mmCIF file of C-alpha atoms and ligand atoms in Angstrom:
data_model
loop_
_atom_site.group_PDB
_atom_site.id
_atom_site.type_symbol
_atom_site.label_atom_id
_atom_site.label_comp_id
_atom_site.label_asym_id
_atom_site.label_seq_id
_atom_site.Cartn_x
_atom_site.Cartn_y
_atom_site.Cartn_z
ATOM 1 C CA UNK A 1 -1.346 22.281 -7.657
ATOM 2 C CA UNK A 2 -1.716 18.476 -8.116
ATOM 3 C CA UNK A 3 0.332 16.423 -10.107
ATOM 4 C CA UNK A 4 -0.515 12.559 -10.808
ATOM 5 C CA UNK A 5 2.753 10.284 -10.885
ATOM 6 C CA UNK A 6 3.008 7.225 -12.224
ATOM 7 C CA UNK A 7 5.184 4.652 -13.577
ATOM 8 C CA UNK A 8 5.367 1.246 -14.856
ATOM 9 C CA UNK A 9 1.556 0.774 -16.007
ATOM 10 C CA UNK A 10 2.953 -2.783 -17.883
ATOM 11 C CA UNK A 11 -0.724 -2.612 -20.227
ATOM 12 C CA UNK A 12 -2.252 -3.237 -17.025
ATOM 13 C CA UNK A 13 -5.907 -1.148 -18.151
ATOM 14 C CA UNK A 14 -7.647 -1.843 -15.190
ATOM 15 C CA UNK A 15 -5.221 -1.074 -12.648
ATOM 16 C CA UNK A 16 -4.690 2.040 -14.527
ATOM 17 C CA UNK A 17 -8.219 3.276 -14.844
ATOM 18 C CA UNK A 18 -8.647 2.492 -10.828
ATOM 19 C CA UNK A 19 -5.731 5.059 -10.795
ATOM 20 C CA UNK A 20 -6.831 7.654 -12.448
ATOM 21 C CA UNK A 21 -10.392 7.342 -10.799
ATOM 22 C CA UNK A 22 -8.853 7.435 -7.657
ATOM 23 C CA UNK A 23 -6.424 10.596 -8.584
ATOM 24 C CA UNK A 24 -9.454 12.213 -9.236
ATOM 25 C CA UNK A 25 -8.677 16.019 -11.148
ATOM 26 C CA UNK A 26 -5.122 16.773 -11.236
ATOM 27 C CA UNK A 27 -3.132 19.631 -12.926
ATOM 28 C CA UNK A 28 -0.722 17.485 -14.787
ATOM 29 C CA UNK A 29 0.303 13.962 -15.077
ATOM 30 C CA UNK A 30 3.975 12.758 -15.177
ATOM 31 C CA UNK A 31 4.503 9.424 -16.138
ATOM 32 C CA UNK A 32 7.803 7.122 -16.008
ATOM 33 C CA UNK A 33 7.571 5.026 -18.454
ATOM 34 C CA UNK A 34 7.431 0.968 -18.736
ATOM 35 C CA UNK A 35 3.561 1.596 -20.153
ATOM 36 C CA UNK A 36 3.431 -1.561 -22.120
ATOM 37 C CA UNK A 37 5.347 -4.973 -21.228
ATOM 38 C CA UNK A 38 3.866 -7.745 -19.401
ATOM 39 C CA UNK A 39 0.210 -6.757 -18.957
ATOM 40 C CA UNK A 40 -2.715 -7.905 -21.938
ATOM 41 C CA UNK A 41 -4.026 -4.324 -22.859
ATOM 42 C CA UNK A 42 -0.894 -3.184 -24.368
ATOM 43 C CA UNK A 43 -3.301 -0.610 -27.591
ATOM 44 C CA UNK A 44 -5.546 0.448 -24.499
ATOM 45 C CA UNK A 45 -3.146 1.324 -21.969
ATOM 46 C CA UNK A 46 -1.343 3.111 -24.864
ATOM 47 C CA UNK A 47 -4.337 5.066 -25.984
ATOM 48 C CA UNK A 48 -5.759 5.496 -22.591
ATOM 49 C CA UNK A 49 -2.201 7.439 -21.677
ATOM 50 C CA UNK A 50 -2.764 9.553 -24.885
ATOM 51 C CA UNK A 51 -6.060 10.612 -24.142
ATOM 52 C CA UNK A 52 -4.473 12.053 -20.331
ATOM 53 C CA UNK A 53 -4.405 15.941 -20.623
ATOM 54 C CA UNK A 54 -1.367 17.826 -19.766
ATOM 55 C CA UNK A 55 1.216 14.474 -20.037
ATOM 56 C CA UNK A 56 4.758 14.396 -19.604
ATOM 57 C CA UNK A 57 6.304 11.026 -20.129
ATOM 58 C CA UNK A 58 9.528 8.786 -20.354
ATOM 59 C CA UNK A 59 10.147 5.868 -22.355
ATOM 60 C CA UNK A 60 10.910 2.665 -20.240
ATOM 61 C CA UNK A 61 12.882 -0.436 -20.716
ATOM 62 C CA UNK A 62 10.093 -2.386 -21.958
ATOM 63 C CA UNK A 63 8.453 0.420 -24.226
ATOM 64 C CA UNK A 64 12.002 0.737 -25.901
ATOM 65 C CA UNK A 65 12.399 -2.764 -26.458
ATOM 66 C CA UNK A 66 8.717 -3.119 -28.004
ATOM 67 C CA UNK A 67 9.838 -0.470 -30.138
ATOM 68 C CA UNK A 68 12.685 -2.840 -31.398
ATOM 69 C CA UNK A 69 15.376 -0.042 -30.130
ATOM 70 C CA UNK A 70 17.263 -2.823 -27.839
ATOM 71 C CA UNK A 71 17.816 -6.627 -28.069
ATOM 72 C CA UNK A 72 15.363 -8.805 -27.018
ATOM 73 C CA UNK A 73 17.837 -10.949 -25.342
ATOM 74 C CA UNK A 74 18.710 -8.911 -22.141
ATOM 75 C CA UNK A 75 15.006 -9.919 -21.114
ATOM 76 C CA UNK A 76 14.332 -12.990 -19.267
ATOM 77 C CA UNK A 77 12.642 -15.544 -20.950
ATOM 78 C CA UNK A 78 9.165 -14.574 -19.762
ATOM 79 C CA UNK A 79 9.150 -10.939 -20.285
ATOM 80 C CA UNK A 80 10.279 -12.050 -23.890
ATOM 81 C CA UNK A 81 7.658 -14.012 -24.554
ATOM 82 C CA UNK A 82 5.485 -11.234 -23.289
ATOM 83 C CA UNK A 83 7.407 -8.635 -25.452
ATOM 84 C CA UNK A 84 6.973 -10.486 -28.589
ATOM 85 C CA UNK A 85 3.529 -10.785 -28.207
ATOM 86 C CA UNK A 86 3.306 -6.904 -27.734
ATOM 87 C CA UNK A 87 5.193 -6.129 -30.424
ATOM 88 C CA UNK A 88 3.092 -7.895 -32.882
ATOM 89 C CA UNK A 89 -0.432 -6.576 -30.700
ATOM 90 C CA UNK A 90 0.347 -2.634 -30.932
ATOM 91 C CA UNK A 91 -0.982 -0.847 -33.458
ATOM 92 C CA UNK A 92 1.300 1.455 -35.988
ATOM 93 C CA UNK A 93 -0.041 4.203 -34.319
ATOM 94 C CA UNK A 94 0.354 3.533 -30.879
ATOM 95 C CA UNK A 95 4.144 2.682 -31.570
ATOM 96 C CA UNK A 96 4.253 5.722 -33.477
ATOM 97 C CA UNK A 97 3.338 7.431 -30.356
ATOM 98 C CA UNK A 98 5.476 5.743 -28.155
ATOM 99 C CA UNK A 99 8.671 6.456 -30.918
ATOM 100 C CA UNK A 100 8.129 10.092 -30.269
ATOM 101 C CA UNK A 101 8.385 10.218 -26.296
ATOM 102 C CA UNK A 102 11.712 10.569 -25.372
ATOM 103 C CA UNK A 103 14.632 7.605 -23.689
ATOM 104 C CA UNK A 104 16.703 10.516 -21.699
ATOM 105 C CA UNK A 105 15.915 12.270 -18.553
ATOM 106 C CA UNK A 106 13.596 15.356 -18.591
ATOM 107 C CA UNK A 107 13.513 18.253 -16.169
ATOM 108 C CA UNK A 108 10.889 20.338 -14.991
ATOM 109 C CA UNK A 109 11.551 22.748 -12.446
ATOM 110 C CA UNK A 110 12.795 21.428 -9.642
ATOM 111 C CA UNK A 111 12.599 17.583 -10.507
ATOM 112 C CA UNK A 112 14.381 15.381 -12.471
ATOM 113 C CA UNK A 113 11.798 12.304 -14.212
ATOM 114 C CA UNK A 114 14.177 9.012 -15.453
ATOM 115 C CA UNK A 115 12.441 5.255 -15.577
ATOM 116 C CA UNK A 116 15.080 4.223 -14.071
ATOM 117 C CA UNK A 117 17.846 6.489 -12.875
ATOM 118 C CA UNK A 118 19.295 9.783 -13.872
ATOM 119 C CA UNK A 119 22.655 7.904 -14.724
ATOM 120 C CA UNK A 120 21.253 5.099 -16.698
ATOM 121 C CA UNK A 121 17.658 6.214 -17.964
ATOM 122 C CA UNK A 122 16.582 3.056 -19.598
ATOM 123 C CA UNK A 123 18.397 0.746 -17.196
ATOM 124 C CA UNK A 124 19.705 1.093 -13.593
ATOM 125 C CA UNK A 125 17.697 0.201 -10.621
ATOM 126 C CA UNK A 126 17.802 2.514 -7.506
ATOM 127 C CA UNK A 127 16.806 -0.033 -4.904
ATOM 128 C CA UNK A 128 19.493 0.658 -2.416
ATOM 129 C CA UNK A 129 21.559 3.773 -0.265
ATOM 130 C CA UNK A 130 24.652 3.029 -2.369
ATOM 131 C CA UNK A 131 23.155 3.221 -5.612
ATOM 132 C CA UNK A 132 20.996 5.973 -4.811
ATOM 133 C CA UNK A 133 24.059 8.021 -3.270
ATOM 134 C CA UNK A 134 25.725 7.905 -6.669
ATOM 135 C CA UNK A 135 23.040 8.791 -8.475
ATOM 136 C CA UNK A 136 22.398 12.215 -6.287
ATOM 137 C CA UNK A 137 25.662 12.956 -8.659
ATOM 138 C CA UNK A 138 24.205 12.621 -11.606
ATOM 139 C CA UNK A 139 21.211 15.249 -11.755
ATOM 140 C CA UNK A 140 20.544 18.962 -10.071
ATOM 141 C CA UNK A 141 17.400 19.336 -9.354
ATOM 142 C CA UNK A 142 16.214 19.352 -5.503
ATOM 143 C CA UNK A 143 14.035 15.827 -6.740
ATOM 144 C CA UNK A 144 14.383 12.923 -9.236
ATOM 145 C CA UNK A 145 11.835 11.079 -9.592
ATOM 146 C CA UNK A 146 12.186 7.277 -10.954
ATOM 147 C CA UNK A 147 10.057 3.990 -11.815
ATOM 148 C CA UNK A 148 11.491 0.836 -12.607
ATOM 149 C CA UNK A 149 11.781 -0.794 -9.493
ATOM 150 C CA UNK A 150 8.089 -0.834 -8.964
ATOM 151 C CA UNK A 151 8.777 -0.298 -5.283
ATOM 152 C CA UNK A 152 7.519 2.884 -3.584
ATOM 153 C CA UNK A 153 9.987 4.506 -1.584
ATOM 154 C CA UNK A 154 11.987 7.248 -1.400
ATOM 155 C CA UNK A 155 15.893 8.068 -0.769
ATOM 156 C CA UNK A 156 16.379 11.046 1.107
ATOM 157 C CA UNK A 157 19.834 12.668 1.062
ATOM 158 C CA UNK A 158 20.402 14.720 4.283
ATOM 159 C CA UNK A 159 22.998 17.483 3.284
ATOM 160 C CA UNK A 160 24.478 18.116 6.526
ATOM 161 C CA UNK A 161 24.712 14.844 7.509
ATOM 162 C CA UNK A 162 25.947 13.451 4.311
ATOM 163 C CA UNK A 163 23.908 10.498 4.597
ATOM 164 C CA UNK A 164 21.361 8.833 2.079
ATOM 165 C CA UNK A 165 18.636 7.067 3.890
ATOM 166 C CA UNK A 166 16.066 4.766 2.498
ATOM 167 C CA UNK A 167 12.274 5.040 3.806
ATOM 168 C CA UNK A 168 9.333 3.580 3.117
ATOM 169 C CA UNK A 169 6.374 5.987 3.702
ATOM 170 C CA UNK A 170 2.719 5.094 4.900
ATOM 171 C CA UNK A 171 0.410 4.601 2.309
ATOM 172 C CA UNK A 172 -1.852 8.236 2.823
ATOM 173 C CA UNK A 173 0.743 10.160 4.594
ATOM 174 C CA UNK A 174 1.032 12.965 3.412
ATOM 175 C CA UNK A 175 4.912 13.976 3.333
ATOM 176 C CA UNK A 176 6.582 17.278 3.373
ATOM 177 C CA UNK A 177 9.497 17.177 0.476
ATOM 178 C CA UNK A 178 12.698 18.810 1.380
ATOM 179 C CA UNK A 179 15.831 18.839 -1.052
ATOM 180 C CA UNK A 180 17.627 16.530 -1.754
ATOM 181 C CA UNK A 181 15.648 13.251 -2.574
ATOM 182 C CA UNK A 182 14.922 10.772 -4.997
ATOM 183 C CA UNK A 183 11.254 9.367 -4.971
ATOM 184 C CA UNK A 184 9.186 6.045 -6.824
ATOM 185 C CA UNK A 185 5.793 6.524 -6.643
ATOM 186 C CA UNK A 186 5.668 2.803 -7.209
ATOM 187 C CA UNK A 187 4.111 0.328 -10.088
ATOM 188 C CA UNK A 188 0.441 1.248 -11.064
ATOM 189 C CA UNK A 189 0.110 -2.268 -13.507
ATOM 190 C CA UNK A 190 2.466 -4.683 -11.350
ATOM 191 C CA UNK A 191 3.377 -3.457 -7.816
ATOM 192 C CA UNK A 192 6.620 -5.406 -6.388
ATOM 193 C CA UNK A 193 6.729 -4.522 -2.344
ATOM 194 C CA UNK A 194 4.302 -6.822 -1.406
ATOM 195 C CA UNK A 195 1.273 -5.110 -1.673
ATOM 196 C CA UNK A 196 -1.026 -5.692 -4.428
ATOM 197 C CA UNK A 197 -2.581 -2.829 -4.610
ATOM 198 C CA UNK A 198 -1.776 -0.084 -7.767
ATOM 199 C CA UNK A 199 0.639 2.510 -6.403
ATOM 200 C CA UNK A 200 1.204 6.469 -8.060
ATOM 201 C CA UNK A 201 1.965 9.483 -5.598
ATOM 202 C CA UNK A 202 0.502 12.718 -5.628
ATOM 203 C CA UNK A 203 3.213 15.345 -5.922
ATOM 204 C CA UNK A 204 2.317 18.964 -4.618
ATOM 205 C CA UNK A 205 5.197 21.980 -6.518
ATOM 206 C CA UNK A 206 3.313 25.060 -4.156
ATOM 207 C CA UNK A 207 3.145 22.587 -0.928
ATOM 208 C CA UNK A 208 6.229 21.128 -1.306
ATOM 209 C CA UNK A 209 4.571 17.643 -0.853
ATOM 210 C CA UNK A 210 4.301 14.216 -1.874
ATOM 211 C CA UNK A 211 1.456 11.361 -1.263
ATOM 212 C CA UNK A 212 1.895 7.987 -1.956
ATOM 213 C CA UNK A 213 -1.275 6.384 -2.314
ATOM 214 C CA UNK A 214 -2.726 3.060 -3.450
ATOM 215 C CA UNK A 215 -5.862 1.542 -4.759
ATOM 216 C CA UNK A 216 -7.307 -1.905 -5.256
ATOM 217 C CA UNK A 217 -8.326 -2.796 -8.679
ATOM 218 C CA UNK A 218 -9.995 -6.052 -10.090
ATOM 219 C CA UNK A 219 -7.527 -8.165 -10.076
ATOM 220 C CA UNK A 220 -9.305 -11.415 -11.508
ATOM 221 C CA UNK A 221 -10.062 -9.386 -14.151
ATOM 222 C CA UNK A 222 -6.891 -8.651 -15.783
ATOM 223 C CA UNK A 223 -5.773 -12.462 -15.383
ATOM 224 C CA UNK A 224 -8.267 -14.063 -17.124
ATOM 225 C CA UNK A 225 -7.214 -11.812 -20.031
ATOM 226 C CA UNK A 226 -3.016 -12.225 -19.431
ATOM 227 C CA UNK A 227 -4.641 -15.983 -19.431
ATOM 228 C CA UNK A 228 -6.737 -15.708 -22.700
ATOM 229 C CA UNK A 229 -3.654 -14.121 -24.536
ATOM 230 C CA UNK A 230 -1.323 -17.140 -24.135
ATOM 231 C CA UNK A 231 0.728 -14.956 -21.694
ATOM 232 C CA UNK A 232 2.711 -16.156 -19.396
ATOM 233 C CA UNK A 233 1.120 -17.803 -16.308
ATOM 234 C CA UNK A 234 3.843 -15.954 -13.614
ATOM 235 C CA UNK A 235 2.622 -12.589 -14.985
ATOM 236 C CA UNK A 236 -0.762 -13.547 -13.843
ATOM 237 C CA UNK A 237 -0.116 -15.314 -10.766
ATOM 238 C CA UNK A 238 2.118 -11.774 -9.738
ATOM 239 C CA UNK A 239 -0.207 -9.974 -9.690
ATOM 240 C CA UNK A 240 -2.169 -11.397 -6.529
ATOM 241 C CA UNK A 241 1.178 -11.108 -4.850
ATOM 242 C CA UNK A 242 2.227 -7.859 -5.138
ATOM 243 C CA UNK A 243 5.671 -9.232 -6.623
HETATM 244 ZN ZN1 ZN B 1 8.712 -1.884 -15.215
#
């Protein structure tokens, strides 16, 4: 069984379609929310996500706030500019859509899916041991898996040891899961560790395994539209980064 993960598309289309061509068929798709925020194709990243057979998916910190469920103000100054314009772009029915996905955690089987953590859902980022050590509190399930960051890693919790270690795997290895961890699949629409590249991880239930994997996308392409929208120019200029 194969099952696409991916989080934090930001209305990044083109990074998203690269995705899902490179996926290829999968069983399922889970997705961690942050679809819309940043990126210019905010109606066709929405509708493109609707169209994906067998979808599970989280509400983000940026889908929320497009949604007008949150204040505007705990948003830098960019992403607020980039929210507002958002808010105004998406159609009824795509927030409609959004409105109906849920803000909390959701389990299936034996993994946990948050945007951000299983302690704060909307909000907290796991980006270090500490954090991720008290967040192995806060859910049951042998995996969590979490966005938000838009780095891919994963925080492995040894039991005997006690210890939570942070690794970053190879892009293409292929790694065997075993309980406990917590694991980020990285950002398809705006990747933060560097490398450019759209990130999602393909997550095996039978094999117990996960793959993180990445895939170039036109690049260009999606800042000459941020560009034409009036968005702002560090969204674009990101991008090329990988930050
Ligand atoms: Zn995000």
């Amino acid at each position: 069984m194969r099952i696409l993960v991916i989080s934090d598309l930001h209305a990044n289309l083109t990074a998203l379609e690269a995705v899902l061509a490179d996926a290829g068929t999968v069983d399922a798709t889970w997705c961690l929310g942050d679809v819309i925020g940043y990126g210019p194709d905010p109606n066709d990243v929405v509708e493109r996500v609707r169209a994906i057979p067998n979808l599970t998916c989280v509400l983000g910190n940026h889908d929320v706030a497009v949604l007008g469920q949150m204040d505007d103000a705990v948003f830098n100054t960019e992403a607020r500019r980039s929210l507002l314009w958002q808010k105004k772009a998406l159609s009824d029915g795509n927030k409609g859509y959004l409105e109906s996905l849920p803000q909390e955690t959701l389990v299936i089987d034996q993994v946990t899916m948050a945007h951000g953590s299983p302690r704060d859902p909307v909000w907290e980022y796991v980006l270090n041991t500490l954090v991720a050590r008290l967040n192995f509190e806060s859910f049951e399930t042998d995996y969590c898996f979490v966005g938000h960051s838009h780095i891919q890693c994963l925080f492995q919790l040894d039991l005997k040891k006690d210890r939570v270690s942070l690794e970053v795997p190879h892009v293409g290895q292929v790694l065997r899961l075993t309980p406990r961890a917590i694991l980020n699949p990285g950002s398809v629409g705006q990747p933060r560790d560097r490398d450019p590249r759209a990130a999602y991880a393909i997550f095996d239930p039978d094999a117990q395994t996960w793959e993180p994997r990445r895939i170039t996308y036109d690049i260009p392409a999606v800042q000459k539209r941020i560009r034409a929208a009036g968005l702002p120019e560090k969204h674009a200029a990101r991008l090329v980064e990988g930050w």
